[in-house]
PDB file of C-alpha atoms in Angstrom:
ATOM      1  CA  THR A   1     -21.190 -45.990  13.432  1.00  0.00           C
ATOM      2  CA  ASN A   2     -23.008 -43.301  11.459  1.00  0.00           C
ATOM      3  CA  LYS A   3     -24.124 -41.614  14.677  1.00  0.00           C
ATOM      4  CA  ILE A   4     -20.616 -41.841  16.097  1.00  0.00           C
ATOM      5  CA  ASN A   5     -19.172 -40.222  12.963  1.00  0.00           C
ATOM      6  CA  PHE A   6     -21.814 -37.522  13.136  1.00  0.00           C
ATOM      7  CA  ILE A   7     -20.959 -36.794  16.791  1.00  0.00           C
ATOM      8  CA  PHE A   8     -17.230 -36.924  16.037  1.00  0.00           C
ATOM      9  CA  ASP A   9     -17.623 -34.410  13.190  1.00  0.00           C
ATOM     10  CA  GLY A  10     -19.696 -32.172  15.436  1.00  0.00           C
ATOM     11  CA  VAL A  11     -17.085 -32.259  18.195  1.00  0.00           C
ATOM     12  CA  GLN A  12     -14.319 -31.462  15.677  1.00  0.00           C
ATOM     13  CA  ARG A  13     -16.340 -28.531  14.387  1.00  0.00           C
ATOM     14  CA  ILE A  14     -16.958 -27.210  17.923  1.00  0.00           C
ATOM     15  CA  ASP A  15     -13.245 -27.556  18.568  1.00  0.00           C
ATOM     16  CA  ARG A  16     -12.470 -25.519  15.436  1.00  0.00           C
ATOM     17  CA  VAL A  17     -15.025 -22.868  16.379  1.00  0.00           C
ATOM     18  CA  ILE A  18     -13.557 -22.492  19.871  1.00  0.00           C
ATOM     19  CA  SER A  19     -10.003 -22.334  18.477  1.00  0.00           C
ATOM     20  CA  SER A  20     -11.157 -19.723  15.963  1.00  0.00           C
ATOM     21  CA  LEU A  21     -12.740 -17.602  18.677  1.00  0.00           C
ATOM     22  CA  ILE A  22      -9.636 -17.837  20.862  1.00  0.00           C
ATOM     23  CA  ASN A  23      -7.406 -16.977  17.894  1.00  0.00           C
ATOM     24  CA  TYR A  24      -9.668 -14.110  16.988  1.00  0.00           C
ATOM     25  CA  ALA A  25      -9.679 -12.697  20.517  1.00  0.00           C
ATOM     26  CA  ASN A  26      -5.940 -13.040  21.118  1.00  0.00           C
ATOM     27  CA  GLU A  27      -3.519 -10.515  19.746  1.00  0.00           C
ATOM     28  CA  PRO A  28      -0.772 -13.010  18.913  1.00  0.00           C
ATOM     29  CA  THR A  29       2.845 -12.236  19.587  1.00  0.00           C
ATOM     30  CA  ILE A  30       4.497 -12.740  16.254  1.00  0.00           C
ATOM     31  CA  THR A  31       8.226 -13.289  16.124  1.00  0.00           C
ATOM     32  CA  SER A  32      10.301 -13.909  13.016  1.00  0.00           C
ATOM     33  CA  GLU A  33      11.700 -17.395  12.460  1.00  0.00           C
ATOM     34  CA  ASN A  34      15.110 -18.341  11.195  1.00  0.00           C
ATOM     35  CA  GLU A  35      15.074 -18.515   7.411  1.00  0.00           C
ATOM     36  CA  TYR A  36      13.331 -21.555   5.973  1.00  0.00           C
ATOM     37  CA  GLU A  37      12.361 -22.697   2.483  1.00  0.00           C
ATOM     38  CA  ILE A  38       8.732 -21.970   1.774  1.00  0.00           C
ATOM     39  CA  VAL A  39       8.250 -24.885  -0.645  1.00  0.00           C
ATOM     40  CA  SER A  40       9.441 -27.558   1.779  1.00  0.00           C
ATOM     41  CA  TYR A  41       7.317 -25.950   4.519  1.00  0.00           C
ATOM     42  CA  LEU A  42       4.242 -26.153   2.237  1.00  0.00           C
ATOM     43  CA  LYS A  43       4.941 -29.783   1.347  1.00  0.00           C
ATOM     44  CA  GLN A  44       5.000 -30.679   5.045  1.00  0.00           C
ATOM     45  CA  LYS A  45       1.775 -28.700   5.554  1.00  0.00           C
ATOM     46  CA  GLN A  46      -0.051 -30.794   2.958  1.00  0.00           C
ATOM     47  CA  MET A  47       0.006 -33.898   5.181  1.00  0.00           C
ATOM     48  CA  ILE A  48      -0.962 -31.974   8.313  1.00  0.00           C
ATOM     49  CA  LEU A  49      -3.829 -30.164   6.556  1.00  0.00           C
ATOM     50  CA  GLN A  50      -5.226 -33.453   5.241  1.00  0.00           C
ATOM     51  CA  GLN A  51      -5.383 -34.783   8.794  1.00  0.00           C
ATOM     52  CA  GLU A  52      -6.732 -31.560  10.319  1.00  0.00           C
ATOM     53  CA  LEU A  53      -9.394 -30.967   7.674  1.00  0.00           C
ATOM     54  CA  ASN A  54     -10.167 -34.627   6.956  1.00  0.00           C
ATOM     55  CA  ARG A  55     -10.055 -34.201   3.164  1.00  0.00           C
ATOM     56  CA  GLU A  56      -7.729 -35.305   0.400  1.00  0.00           C
ATOM     57  CA  ILE A  57      -5.850 -32.117  -0.397  1.00  0.00           C
ATOM     58  CA  LYS A  58      -3.335 -31.724  -3.194  1.00  0.00           C
ATOM     59  CA  LEU A  59      -1.194 -28.604  -3.160  1.00  0.00           C
ATOM     60  CA  LEU A  60       0.165 -27.838  -6.633  1.00  0.00           C
ATOM     61  CA  ILE A  61       3.126 -25.660  -5.788  1.00  0.00           C
ATOM     62  CA  ASN A  62       4.702 -23.508  -8.464  1.00  0.00           C
ATOM     63  CA  GLU A  63       7.837 -21.601  -7.485  1.00  0.00           C
ATOM     64  CA  HIS A  64       8.779 -18.882  -9.964  1.00  0.00           C
ATOM     65  CA  SER A  65      12.412 -18.511  -8.992  1.00  0.00           C
ATOM     66  CA  GLN A  66      15.861 -19.822  -9.905  1.00  0.00           C
ATOM     67  CA  HIS A  67      16.693 -20.467  -6.249  1.00  0.00           C
ATOM     68  CA  PRO A  68      14.467 -21.867  -3.490  1.00  0.00           C
ATOM     69  CA  ILE A  69      12.656 -18.916  -1.896  1.00  0.00           C
ATOM     70  CA  GLN A  70      13.506 -18.435   1.769  1.00  0.00           C
ATOM     71  CA  ILE A  71      11.177 -16.704   4.222  1.00  0.00           C
ATOM     72  CA  HIS A  72      11.226 -15.552   7.865  1.00  0.00           C
ATOM     73  CA  LEU A  73       7.469 -15.515   8.430  1.00  0.00           C
ATOM     74  CA  ASN A  74       6.235 -16.779  11.771  1.00  0.00           C
ATOM     75  CA  LYS A  75       5.167 -20.387  11.187  1.00  0.00           C
ATOM     76  CA  ARG A  76       2.268 -20.397  13.655  1.00  0.00           C
ATOM     77  CA  GLY A  77       0.851 -17.315  11.988  1.00  0.00           C
ATOM     78  CA  LEU A  78       1.322 -18.762   8.529  1.00  0.00           C
ATOM     79  CA  ASP A  79      -0.141 -22.124   9.663  1.00  0.00           C
ATOM     80  CA  THR A  80      -3.328 -20.411  10.798  1.00  0.00           C
ATOM     81  CA  ILE A  81      -3.562 -18.320   7.621  1.00  0.00           C
ATOM     82  CA  LEU A  82      -3.198 -21.379   5.382  1.00  0.00           C
ATOM     83  CA  GLN A  83      -5.479 -23.569   7.462  1.00  0.00           C
ATOM     84  CA  ASN A  84      -8.321 -21.036   7.278  1.00  0.00           C
ATOM     85  CA  ILE A  85      -7.882 -20.356   3.557  1.00  0.00           C
ATOM     86  CA  ILE A  86      -7.662 -24.053   2.683  1.00  0.00           C
ATOM     87  CA  LEU A  87     -10.612 -24.944   4.950  1.00  0.00           C
ATOM     88  CA  ASN A  88     -12.667 -22.497   2.845  1.00  0.00           C
ATOM     89  CA  SER A  89     -11.457 -24.234  -0.322  1.00  0.00           C
ATOM     90  CA  CYS A  90     -12.407 -27.630   1.123  1.00  0.00           C
ATOM     91  CA  GLU A  91     -15.914 -26.341   1.779  1.00  0.00           C
ATOM     92  CA  ALA A  92     -16.174 -24.839  -1.704  1.00  0.00           C
ATOM     93  CA  VAL A  93     -14.927 -27.893  -3.631  1.00  0.00           C
ATOM     94  CA  SER A  94     -17.327 -30.801  -4.013  1.00  0.00           C
ATOM     95  CA  GLU A  95     -14.884 -33.154  -5.799  1.00  0.00           C
ATOM     96  CA  GLU A  96     -13.172 -35.955  -3.892  1.00  0.00           C
ATOM     97  CA  ILE A  97      -9.736 -34.329  -4.163  1.00  0.00           C
ATOM     98  CA  VAL A  98      -9.307 -30.657  -3.262  1.00  0.00           C
ATOM     99  CA  LEU A  99      -6.802 -29.218  -5.744  1.00  0.00           C
ATOM    100  CA  ILE A 100      -5.152 -26.005  -4.636  1.00  0.00           C
ATOM    101  CA  ASN A 101      -2.661 -24.078  -6.747  1.00  0.00           C
ATOM    102  CA  ILE A 102      -0.033 -22.123  -4.873  1.00  0.00           C
ATOM    103  CA  ASP A 103       2.125 -19.779  -6.926  1.00  0.00           C
ATOM    104  CA  ILE A 104       5.145 -18.344  -5.154  1.00  0.00           C
ATOM    105  CA  SER A 105       7.302 -15.537  -6.454  1.00  0.00           C
ATOM    106  CA  LYS A 106       9.501 -12.668  -5.334  1.00  0.00           C
ATOM    107  CA  ARG A 107       8.512  -9.193  -6.433  1.00  0.00           C
ATOM    108  CA  ASN A 108      10.553  -6.092  -5.426  1.00  0.00           C
ATOM    109  CA  ASN A 109      11.720  -7.452  -2.107  1.00  0.00           C
ATOM    110  CA  GLN A 110       8.363  -9.018  -1.376  1.00  0.00           C
ATOM    111  CA  ILE A 111       7.136 -12.587  -1.292  1.00  0.00           C
ATOM    112  CA  VAL A 112       3.930 -13.128  -3.248  1.00  0.00           C
ATOM    113  CA  LEU A 113       1.749 -16.181  -2.596  1.00  0.00           C
ATOM    114  CA  ILE A 114      -1.253 -16.751  -4.836  1.00  0.00           C
ATOM    115  CA  ILE A 115      -3.544 -19.490  -3.543  1.00  0.00           C
ATOM    116  CA  SER A 116      -6.337 -20.561  -5.886  1.00  0.00           C
ATOM    117  CA  ASP A 117      -8.995 -23.245  -5.947  1.00  0.00           C
ATOM    118  CA  ASN A 118     -11.621 -24.247  -8.486  1.00  0.00           C
ATOM    119  CA  GLY A 119     -14.447 -24.311  -5.969  1.00  0.00           C
ATOM    120  CA  GLU A 120     -17.866 -22.712  -6.202  1.00  0.00           C
ATOM    121  CA  GLY A 121     -16.491 -19.148  -5.978  1.00  0.00           C
ATOM    122  CA  MET A 122     -18.301 -16.110  -4.592  1.00  0.00           C
ATOM    123  CA  SER A 123     -20.613 -13.423  -5.879  1.00  0.00           C
ATOM    124  CA  PRO A 124     -19.195  -9.862  -6.103  1.00  0.00           C
ATOM    125  CA  GLU A 125     -21.260  -8.907  -3.002  1.00  0.00           C
ATOM    126  CA  ASN A 126     -19.825 -11.790  -0.993  1.00  0.00           C
ATOM    127  CA  VAL A 127     -16.259 -10.979  -2.072  1.00  0.00           C
ATOM    128  CA  ILE A 128     -16.772  -7.548  -0.488  1.00  0.00           C
ATOM    129  CA  LYS A 129     -18.294  -8.999   2.702  1.00  0.00           C
ATOM    130  CA  CYS A 130     -16.191 -12.149   3.098  1.00  0.00           C
ATOM    131  CA  LYS A 131     -13.597 -10.658   5.462  1.00  0.00           C
ATOM    132  CA  GLU A 132     -16.202  -9.214   7.841  1.00  0.00           C
ATOM    133  CA  PRO A 133     -16.356 -11.011  11.195  1.00  0.00           C
ATOM    134  CA  PHE A 134     -19.313 -13.425  11.445  1.00  0.00           C
ATOM    135  CA  PHE A 135     -20.250 -13.170   7.756  1.00  0.00           C
ATOM    136  CA  THR A 136     -20.751 -16.692   6.430  1.00  0.00           C
ATOM    137  CA  THR A 137     -22.661 -18.544   3.730  1.00  0.00           C
ATOM    138  CA  ARG A 138     -22.222 -21.913   5.513  1.00  0.00           C
ATOM    139  CA  THR A 139     -24.918 -23.461   7.665  1.00  0.00           C
ATOM    140  CA  ASN A 140     -22.451 -24.325  10.407  1.00  0.00           C
ATOM    141  CA  GLY A 141     -19.954 -21.596   9.641  1.00  0.00           C
ATOM    142  CA  LEU A 142     -18.781 -19.084  12.195  1.00  0.00           C
ATOM    143  CA  GLY A 143     -17.608 -16.522   9.660  1.00  0.00           C
ATOM    144  CA  LEU A 144     -14.317 -15.773  11.372  1.00  0.00           C
ATOM    145  CA  GLY A 145     -11.922 -17.598   9.038  1.00  0.00           C
ATOM    146  CA  LEU A 146     -11.054 -14.782   6.662  1.00  0.00           C
ATOM    147  CA  SER A 147     -11.129 -12.056   9.303  1.00  0.00           C
ATOM    148  CA  ILE A 148      -8.598 -14.095  11.316  1.00  0.00           C
ATOM    149  CA  VAL A 149      -6.565 -14.446   8.107  1.00  0.00           C
ATOM    150  CA  GLU A 150      -6.711 -10.709   7.424  1.00  0.00           C
ATOM    151  CA  ASN A 151      -5.700  -9.842  11.005  1.00  0.00           C
ATOM    152  CA  LEU A 152      -2.709 -12.188  10.902  1.00  0.00           C
ATOM    153  CA  VAL A 153      -1.614 -11.008   7.457  1.00  0.00           C
ATOM    154  CA  LEU A 154      -1.622  -7.403   8.714  1.00  0.00           C
ATOM    155  CA  ILE A 155       0.267  -8.377  11.894  1.00  0.00           C
ATOM    156  CA  LEU A 156       2.878  -9.998   9.611  1.00  0.00           C
ATOM    157  CA  ASP A 157       3.082  -6.657   7.735  1.00  0.00           C
ATOM    158  CA  GLY A 158       1.522  -8.211   4.674  1.00  0.00           C
ATOM    159  CA  SER A 159      -1.485  -7.515   2.499  1.00  0.00           C
ATOM    160  CA  ILE A 160      -4.285  -9.692   1.169  1.00  0.00           C
ATOM    161  CA  GLU A 161      -6.450  -9.449  -1.910  1.00  0.00           C
ATOM    162  CA  ILE A 162      -9.332 -11.797  -2.705  1.00  0.00           C
ATOM    163  CA  LYS A 163     -10.648 -12.343  -6.215  1.00  0.00           C
ATOM    164  CA  SER A 164     -13.469 -14.735  -6.916  1.00  0.00           C
ATOM    165  CA  VAL A 165     -15.960 -15.563  -9.643  1.00  0.00           C
ATOM    166  CA  LEU A 166     -19.189 -17.377  -8.825  1.00  0.00           C
ATOM    167  CA  GLY A 167     -18.938 -20.893 -10.247  1.00  0.00           C
ATOM    168  CA  ASP A 168     -15.275 -20.448 -11.071  1.00  0.00           C
ATOM    169  CA  GLY A 169     -13.221 -20.593  -7.896  1.00  0.00           C
ATOM    170  CA  THR A 170     -11.394 -18.177  -5.634  1.00  0.00           C
ATOM    171  CA  GLN A 171      -7.922 -16.678  -5.729  1.00  0.00           C
ATOM    172  CA  ILE A 172      -6.232 -15.175  -2.697  1.00  0.00           C
ATOM    173  CA  GLU A 173      -3.075 -13.121  -3.109  1.00  0.00           C
ATOM    174  CA  LEU A 174      -0.885 -12.706  -0.042  1.00  0.00           C
ATOM    175  CA  ILE A 175       2.081 -10.324  -0.122  1.00  0.00           C
ATOM    176  CA  PHE A 176       4.695 -10.322   2.634  1.00  0.00           C
ATOM    177  CA  PRO A 177       7.952  -8.423   3.119  1.00  0.00           C
ATOM    178  CA  SER A 178      10.881 -10.734   2.427  1.00  0.00           C
ATOM    179  CA  GLU A 179      13.262  -9.102   4.917  1.00  0.00           C
ATOM    180  CA  LYS A 180      13.296  -9.778   8.647  1.00  0.00           C
ATOM    181  CA  LEU A 181      11.260  -7.213  10.544  1.00  0.00           C
ATOM    182  CA  ASN A 182      12.575  -7.473  14.089  1.00  0.00           C
TER     183      ASN A 182
END
């Protein structure tokens, strides 16, 4: 069974690599969704991410708002952004359970998502390079995750900032417009 698991993991990784390449090559058509609550969307994502990434993932969601925050962001785009960011966290965290803090707030008509893990973090040089296509520190990594994320964030008219300290985890701040764009 060990060999079977090894092959199965390999096939899953190949599948992810191919999906990443296709995603990277395609300019996605991004349409706005009807309004939905970001917290309930994230809670549903937790289950799906655990299955997709084959890890025990706990999203600690903190919503800084009196009312549930509603967004219009394209779900497929947001799915891909989160999957790539959280896959990186899974690879950086050696503990059994991958704890990810997600802080959500509204700031001057913008939605701010801060996603942080307590993984191995990155050196200042790698923080600068990490969004470059094909840059990776992983043996089997393709190095497209964060460049896919950056592309999608820009297509969604957002911005991304990555802060990380070696040995002390990574924090990714995503800012999106809260009004419908089209």
